[in-house]
Short mmCIF file of C-alpha atoms and ligand atoms in Angstrom, two decimals:
data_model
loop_
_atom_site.label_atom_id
_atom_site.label_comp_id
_atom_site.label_asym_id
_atom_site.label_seq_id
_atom_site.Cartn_x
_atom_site.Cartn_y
_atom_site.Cartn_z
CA UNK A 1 97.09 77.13 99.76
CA UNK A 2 96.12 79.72 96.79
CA UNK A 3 96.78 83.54 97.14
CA UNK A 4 93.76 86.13 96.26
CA UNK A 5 94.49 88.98 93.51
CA UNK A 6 92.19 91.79 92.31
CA UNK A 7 93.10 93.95 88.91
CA UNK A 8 91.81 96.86 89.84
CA UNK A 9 92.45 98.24 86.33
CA UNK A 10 89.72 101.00 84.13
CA UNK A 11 90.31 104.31 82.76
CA UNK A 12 92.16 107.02 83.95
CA UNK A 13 89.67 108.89 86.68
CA UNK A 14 87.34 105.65 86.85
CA UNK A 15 87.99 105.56 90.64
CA UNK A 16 90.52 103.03 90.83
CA UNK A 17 92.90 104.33 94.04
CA UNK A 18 89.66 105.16 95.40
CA UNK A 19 88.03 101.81 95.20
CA UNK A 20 90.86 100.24 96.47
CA UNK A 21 90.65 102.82 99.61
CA UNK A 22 87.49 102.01 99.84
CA UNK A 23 87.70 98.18 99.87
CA UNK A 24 90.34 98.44 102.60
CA UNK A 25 88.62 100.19 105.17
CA UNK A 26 85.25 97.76 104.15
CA UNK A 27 87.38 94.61 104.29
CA UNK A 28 88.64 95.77 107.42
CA UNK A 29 85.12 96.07 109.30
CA UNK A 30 84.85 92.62 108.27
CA UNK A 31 88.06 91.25 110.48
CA UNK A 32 89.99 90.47 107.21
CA UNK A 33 92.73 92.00 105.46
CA UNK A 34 93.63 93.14 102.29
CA UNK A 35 96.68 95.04 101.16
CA UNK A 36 97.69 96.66 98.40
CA UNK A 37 100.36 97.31 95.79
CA UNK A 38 100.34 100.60 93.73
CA UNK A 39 101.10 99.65 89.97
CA UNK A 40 101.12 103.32 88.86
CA UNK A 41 104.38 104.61 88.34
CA UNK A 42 102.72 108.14 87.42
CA UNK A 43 101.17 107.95 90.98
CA UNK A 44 101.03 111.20 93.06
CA UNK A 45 98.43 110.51 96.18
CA UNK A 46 96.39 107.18 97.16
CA UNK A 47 95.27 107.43 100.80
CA UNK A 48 95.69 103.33 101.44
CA UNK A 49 98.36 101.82 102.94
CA UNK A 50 100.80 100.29 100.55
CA UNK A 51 102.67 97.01 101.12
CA UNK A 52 104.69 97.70 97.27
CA UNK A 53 104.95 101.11 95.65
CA UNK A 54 106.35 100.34 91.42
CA UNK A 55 107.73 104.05 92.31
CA UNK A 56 110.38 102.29 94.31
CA UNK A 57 111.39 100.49 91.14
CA UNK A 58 110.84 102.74 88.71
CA UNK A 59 109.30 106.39 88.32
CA UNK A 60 107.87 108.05 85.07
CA UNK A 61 109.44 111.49 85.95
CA UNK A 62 113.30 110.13 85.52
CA UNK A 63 112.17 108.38 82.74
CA UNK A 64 110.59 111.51 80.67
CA UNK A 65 113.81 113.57 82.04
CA UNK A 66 116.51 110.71 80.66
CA UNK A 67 117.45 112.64 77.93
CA UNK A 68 118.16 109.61 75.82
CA UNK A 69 114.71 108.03 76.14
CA UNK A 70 112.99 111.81 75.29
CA UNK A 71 109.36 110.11 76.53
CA UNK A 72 106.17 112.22 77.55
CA UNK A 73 104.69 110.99 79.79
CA UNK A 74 102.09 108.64 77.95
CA UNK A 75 104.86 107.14 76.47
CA UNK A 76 106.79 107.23 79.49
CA UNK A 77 104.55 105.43 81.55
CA UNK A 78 104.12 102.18 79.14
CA UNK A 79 108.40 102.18 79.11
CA UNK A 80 107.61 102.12 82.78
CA UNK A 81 105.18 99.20 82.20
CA UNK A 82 107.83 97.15 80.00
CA UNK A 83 110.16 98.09 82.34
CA UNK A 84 108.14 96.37 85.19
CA UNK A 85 107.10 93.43 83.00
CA UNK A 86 111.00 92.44 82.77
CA UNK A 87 111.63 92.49 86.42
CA UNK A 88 108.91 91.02 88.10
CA UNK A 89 111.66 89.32 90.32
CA UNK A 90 111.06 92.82 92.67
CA UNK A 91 107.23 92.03 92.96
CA UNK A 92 108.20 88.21 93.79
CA UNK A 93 110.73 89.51 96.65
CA UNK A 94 108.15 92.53 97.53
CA UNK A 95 105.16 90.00 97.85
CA UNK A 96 107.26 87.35 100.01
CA UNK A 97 105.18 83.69 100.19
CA UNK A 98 102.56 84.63 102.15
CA UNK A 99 99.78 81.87 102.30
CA UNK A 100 96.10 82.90 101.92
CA UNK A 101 97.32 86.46 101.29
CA UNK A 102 94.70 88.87 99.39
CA UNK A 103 96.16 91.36 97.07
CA UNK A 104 94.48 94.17 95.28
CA UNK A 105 96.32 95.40 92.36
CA UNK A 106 95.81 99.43 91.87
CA UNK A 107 96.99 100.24 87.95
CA UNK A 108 97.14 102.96 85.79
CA UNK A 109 94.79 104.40 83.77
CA UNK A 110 95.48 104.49 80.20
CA UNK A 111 93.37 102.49 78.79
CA UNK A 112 96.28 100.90 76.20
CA UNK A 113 97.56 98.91 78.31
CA UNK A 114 94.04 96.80 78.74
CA UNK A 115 93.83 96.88 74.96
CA UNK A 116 96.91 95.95 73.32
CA UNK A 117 99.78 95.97 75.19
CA UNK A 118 101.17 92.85 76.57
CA UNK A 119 101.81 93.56 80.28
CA UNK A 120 99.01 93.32 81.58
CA UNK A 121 98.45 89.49 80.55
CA UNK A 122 101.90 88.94 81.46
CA UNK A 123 101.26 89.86 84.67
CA UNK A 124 98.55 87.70 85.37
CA UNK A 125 100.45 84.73 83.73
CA UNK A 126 103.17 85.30 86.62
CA UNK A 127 100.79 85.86 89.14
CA UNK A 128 99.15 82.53 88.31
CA UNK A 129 102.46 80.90 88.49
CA UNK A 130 102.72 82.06 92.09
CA UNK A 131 99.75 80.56 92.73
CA UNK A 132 97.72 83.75 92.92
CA UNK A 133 93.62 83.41 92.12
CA UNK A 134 93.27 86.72 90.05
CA UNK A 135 89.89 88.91 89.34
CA UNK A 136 89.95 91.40 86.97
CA UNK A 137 88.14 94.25 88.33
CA UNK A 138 86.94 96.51 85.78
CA UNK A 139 85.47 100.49 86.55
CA UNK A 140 83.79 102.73 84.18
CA UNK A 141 82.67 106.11 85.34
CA UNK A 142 78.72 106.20 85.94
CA UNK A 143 79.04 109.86 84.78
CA UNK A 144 80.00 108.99 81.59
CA UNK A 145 77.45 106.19 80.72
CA UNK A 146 74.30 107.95 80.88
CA UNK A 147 74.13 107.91 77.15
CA UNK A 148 74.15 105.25 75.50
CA UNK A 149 76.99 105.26 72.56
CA UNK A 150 78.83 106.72 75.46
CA UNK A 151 77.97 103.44 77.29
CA UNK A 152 78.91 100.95 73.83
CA UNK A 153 82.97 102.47 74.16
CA UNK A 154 82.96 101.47 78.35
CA UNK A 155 81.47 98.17 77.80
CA UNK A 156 84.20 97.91 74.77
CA UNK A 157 86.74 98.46 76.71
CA UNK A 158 85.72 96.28 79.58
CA UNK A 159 84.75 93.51 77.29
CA UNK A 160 88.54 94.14 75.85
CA UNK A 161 90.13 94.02 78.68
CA UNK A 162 88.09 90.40 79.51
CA UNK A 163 88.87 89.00 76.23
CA UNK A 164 92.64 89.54 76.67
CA UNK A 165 93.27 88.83 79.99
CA UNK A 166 90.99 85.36 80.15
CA UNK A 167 90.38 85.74 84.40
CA UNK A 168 87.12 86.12 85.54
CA UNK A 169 86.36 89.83 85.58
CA UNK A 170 83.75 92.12 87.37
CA UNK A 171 82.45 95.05 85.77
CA UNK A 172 81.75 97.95 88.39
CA UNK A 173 79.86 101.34 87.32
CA UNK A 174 82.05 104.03 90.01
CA UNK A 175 80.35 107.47 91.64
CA UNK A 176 76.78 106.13 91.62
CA UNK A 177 77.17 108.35 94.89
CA UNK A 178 76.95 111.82 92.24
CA UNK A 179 74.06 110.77 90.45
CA UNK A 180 70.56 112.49 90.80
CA UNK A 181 67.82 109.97 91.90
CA UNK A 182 66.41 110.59 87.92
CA UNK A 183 69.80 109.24 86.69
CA UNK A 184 70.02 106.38 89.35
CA UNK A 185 67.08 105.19 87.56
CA UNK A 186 67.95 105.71 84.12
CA UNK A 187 71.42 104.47 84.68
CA UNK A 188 69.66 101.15 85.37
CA UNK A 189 69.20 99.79 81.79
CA UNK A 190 73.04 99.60 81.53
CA UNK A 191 73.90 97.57 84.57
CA UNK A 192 72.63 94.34 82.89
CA UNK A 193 72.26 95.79 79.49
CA UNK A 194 69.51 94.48 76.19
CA UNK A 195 72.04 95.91 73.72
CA UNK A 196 68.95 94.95 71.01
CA UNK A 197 66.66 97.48 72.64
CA UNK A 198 69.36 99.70 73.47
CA UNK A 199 70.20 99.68 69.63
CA UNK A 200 66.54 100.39 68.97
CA UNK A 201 66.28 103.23 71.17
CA UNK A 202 69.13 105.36 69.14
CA UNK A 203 68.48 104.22 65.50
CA UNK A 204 66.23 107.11 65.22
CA UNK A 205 69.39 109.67 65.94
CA UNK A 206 71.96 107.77 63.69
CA UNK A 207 71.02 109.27 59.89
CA UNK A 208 74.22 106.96 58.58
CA UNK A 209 73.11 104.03 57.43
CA UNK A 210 76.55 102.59 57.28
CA UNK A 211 76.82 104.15 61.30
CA UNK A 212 73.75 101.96 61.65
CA UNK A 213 75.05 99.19 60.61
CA UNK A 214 78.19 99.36 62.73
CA UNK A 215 76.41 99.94 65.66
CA UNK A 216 74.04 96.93 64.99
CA UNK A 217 77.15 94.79 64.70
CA UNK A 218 79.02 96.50 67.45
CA UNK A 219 75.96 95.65 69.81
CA UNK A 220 75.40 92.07 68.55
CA UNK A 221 78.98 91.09 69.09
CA UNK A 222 78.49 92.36 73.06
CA UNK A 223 75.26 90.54 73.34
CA UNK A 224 77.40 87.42 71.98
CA UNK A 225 79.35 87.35 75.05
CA UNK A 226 76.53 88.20 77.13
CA UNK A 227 78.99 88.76 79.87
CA UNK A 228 78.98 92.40 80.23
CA UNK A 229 77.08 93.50 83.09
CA UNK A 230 78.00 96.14 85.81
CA UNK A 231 77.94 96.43 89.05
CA UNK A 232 77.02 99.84 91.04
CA UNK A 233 79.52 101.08 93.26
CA UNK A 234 78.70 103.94 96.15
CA UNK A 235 81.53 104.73 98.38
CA UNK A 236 79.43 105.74 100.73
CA UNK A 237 76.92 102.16 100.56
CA UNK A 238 78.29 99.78 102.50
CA UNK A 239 75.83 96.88 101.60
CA UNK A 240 76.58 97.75 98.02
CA UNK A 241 80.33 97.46 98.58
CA UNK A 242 79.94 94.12 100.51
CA UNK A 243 78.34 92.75 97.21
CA UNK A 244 80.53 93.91 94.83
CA UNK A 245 82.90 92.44 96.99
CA UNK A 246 81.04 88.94 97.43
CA UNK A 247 80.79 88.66 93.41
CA UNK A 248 84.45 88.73 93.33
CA UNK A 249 85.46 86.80 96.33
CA UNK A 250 82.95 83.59 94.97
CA UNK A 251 84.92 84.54 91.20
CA UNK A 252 88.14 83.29 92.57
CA UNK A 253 86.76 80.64 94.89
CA UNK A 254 87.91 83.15 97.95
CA UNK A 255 87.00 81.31 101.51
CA UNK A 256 86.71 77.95 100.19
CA UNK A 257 89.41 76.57 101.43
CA UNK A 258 89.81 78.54 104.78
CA UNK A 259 89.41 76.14 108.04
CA UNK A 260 86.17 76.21 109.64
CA UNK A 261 85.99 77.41 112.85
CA UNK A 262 84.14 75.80 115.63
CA UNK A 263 81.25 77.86 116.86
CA UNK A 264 82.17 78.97 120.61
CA UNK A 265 78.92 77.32 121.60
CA UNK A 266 80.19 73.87 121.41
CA UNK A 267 83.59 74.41 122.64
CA UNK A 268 82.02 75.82 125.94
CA UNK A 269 79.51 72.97 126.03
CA UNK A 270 80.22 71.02 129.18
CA UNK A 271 81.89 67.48 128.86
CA UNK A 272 79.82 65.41 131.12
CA UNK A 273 76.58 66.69 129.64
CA UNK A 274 73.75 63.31 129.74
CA UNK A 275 71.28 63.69 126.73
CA UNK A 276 69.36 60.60 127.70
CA UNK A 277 68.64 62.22 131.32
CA UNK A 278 67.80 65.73 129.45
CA UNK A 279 65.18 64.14 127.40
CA UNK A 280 63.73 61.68 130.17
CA UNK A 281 63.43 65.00 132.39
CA UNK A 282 61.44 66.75 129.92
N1 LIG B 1 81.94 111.19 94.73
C1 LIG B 1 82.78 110.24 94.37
N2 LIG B 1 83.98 110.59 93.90
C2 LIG B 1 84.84 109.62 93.54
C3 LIG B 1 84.50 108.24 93.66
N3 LIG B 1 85.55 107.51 93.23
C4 LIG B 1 86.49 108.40 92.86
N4 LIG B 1 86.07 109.68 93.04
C5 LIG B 1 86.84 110.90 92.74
O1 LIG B 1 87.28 110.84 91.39
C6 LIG B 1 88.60 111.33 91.27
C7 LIG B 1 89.50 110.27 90.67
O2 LIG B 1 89.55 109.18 91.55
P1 LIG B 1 90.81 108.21 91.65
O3 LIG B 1 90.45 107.17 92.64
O4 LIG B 1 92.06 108.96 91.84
O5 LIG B 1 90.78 107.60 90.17
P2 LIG B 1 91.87 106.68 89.49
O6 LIG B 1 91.13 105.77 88.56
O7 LIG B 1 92.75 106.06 90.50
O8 LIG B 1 92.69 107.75 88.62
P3 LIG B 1 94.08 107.54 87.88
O9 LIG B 1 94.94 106.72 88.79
O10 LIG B 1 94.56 108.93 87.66
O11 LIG B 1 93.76 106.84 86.59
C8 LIG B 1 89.02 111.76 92.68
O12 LIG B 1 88.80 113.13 92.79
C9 LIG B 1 88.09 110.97 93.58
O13 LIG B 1 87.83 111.66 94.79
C10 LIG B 1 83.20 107.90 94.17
O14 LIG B 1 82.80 106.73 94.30
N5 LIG B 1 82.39 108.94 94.51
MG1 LIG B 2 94.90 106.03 90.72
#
């Protein structure tokens, strides 16, 4: 039977511990479970419950204080990263075997480790070889996307983050719940973005012609994919939550191979029951 794995991965602030949160307490209502593993070794609150903290294996703060390592704490926190890559025998012994289990993954924020660095993809290689389903599950800030070269760096980064990891990923726009109902509806455009008309719309501000010619071919490389497209997410929306949660769950074929339940109707049917007398009767 597969295992179920979200990425919950985006920049730092995007929302990440609080989506997960969120998704807890939603998949709960639903009479399923989900539980989660914190990934941040730079983490100082998360109000979900955690089934494996990376602090237990390794923190950032003795790692900036080892005087012979001398890291900050960016740097600190991808030694951390490395440091988890080559012991993922403590996330196999964490994790158990649990059939049909559903994991979501809370990581950090900085947005190198999506781009370039190697963990993350190595992670999802040894995931797979547990027989974990994974979904990347990528959040931008809606605060930051109501302009539109602000918008071209988030979808660059998810669209990174897609190309490098090679999992089906969902794109989620976080804190539609702060917007003003005039932004709600301007913020529209970007959810399933026309990068054409989008690059239309600015070439009037961009003097550069050289700047206009990078954005053209920034914007026609994202409308090659044409597989960046984002999905609102309100805390406070249930209905929205359950469908961000139903794009993933059909992504990594989630329910498909659960039994099917009998529907109480027929098990309380009685035994003896004659059709053929029903029917003459009537
Ligand atoms: N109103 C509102 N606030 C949110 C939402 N999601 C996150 N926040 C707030 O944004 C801030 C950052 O949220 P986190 O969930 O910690 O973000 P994160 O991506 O885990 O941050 P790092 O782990 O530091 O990268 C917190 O103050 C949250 O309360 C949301 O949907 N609505
Ligand atoms: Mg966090």
């Amino acid at each position: 039977m597969p295992r179920y794995a979200q990425l919950v991965m985006g920049p730092a602030g995007s929302g990440k511990s609080t989506y997960c949160s969120t998704m807890v307490q939603h998949v709960e209502s639903l009479n399923r479970t989900v539980q989660v593993v914190n990934l941040d070794p730079a983490a100082e609150h998360f109000d979900y419950p955690v089934m494996a903290d990376i602090r237990e294996l390794i923190q950032v703060d003795d790692v900036m204080e080892d005087a012979s390592l001398k890291f900050g704490p960016n740097g600190g926190l991808v030694f951390c990263m490395e440091y988890f890559a080559n012991n993922f025998d403590w996330l196999e012994e964490t994790l158990g075997h649990v059939e049909d289990d559903y994991i979501l993954f809370d990581c950090p924020g900085q947005i190198e480790l999506y781009t370039h660095l190697p963990v993350m993809k190595q992670l999802v290689e040894q995931l797979q070889q547990w027989e974990f389903r994974v979904c990347g599950v990528f959040l931008v800030d809606s605060q930051f996307m109501v302009e539109s070269f602000k918008f071209i760096s988030g979808v660059m980064a998810a669209l990174s983050a897609m190309v490098s990891l090679e999992i089906p990923q969902v794109n989620i726009m976080t804190k539609m719940d702060l917007l003003s109902p005039k932004a709600k509806k301007e913020i529209e455009k970007y959810l399933d973005p026309d990068m054409y008309s989008m690059m239309e719309d600015n070439s009037d501000t961009i003097r550069s012609r050289q700047f206009k010619k990078l954005t053209k071919a920034i914007c026609e490389l994202i409308d090659d994919y044409s597989m960046v497209r984002f999905l609102p997410f309100d805390r406070t929306d249930e209905e929205g939550i359950n469908i961000v949660l139903q794009h993933i769950d059909f992504s990594i074929q989630y329910g498909e191979d659960l039994e099917v339940k009998e529907p109480k109707e027929l098990e309380e049917e009685p035994s003896n029951l004659n059709y053929d007398e029903i029917f003459q009767d009537s």
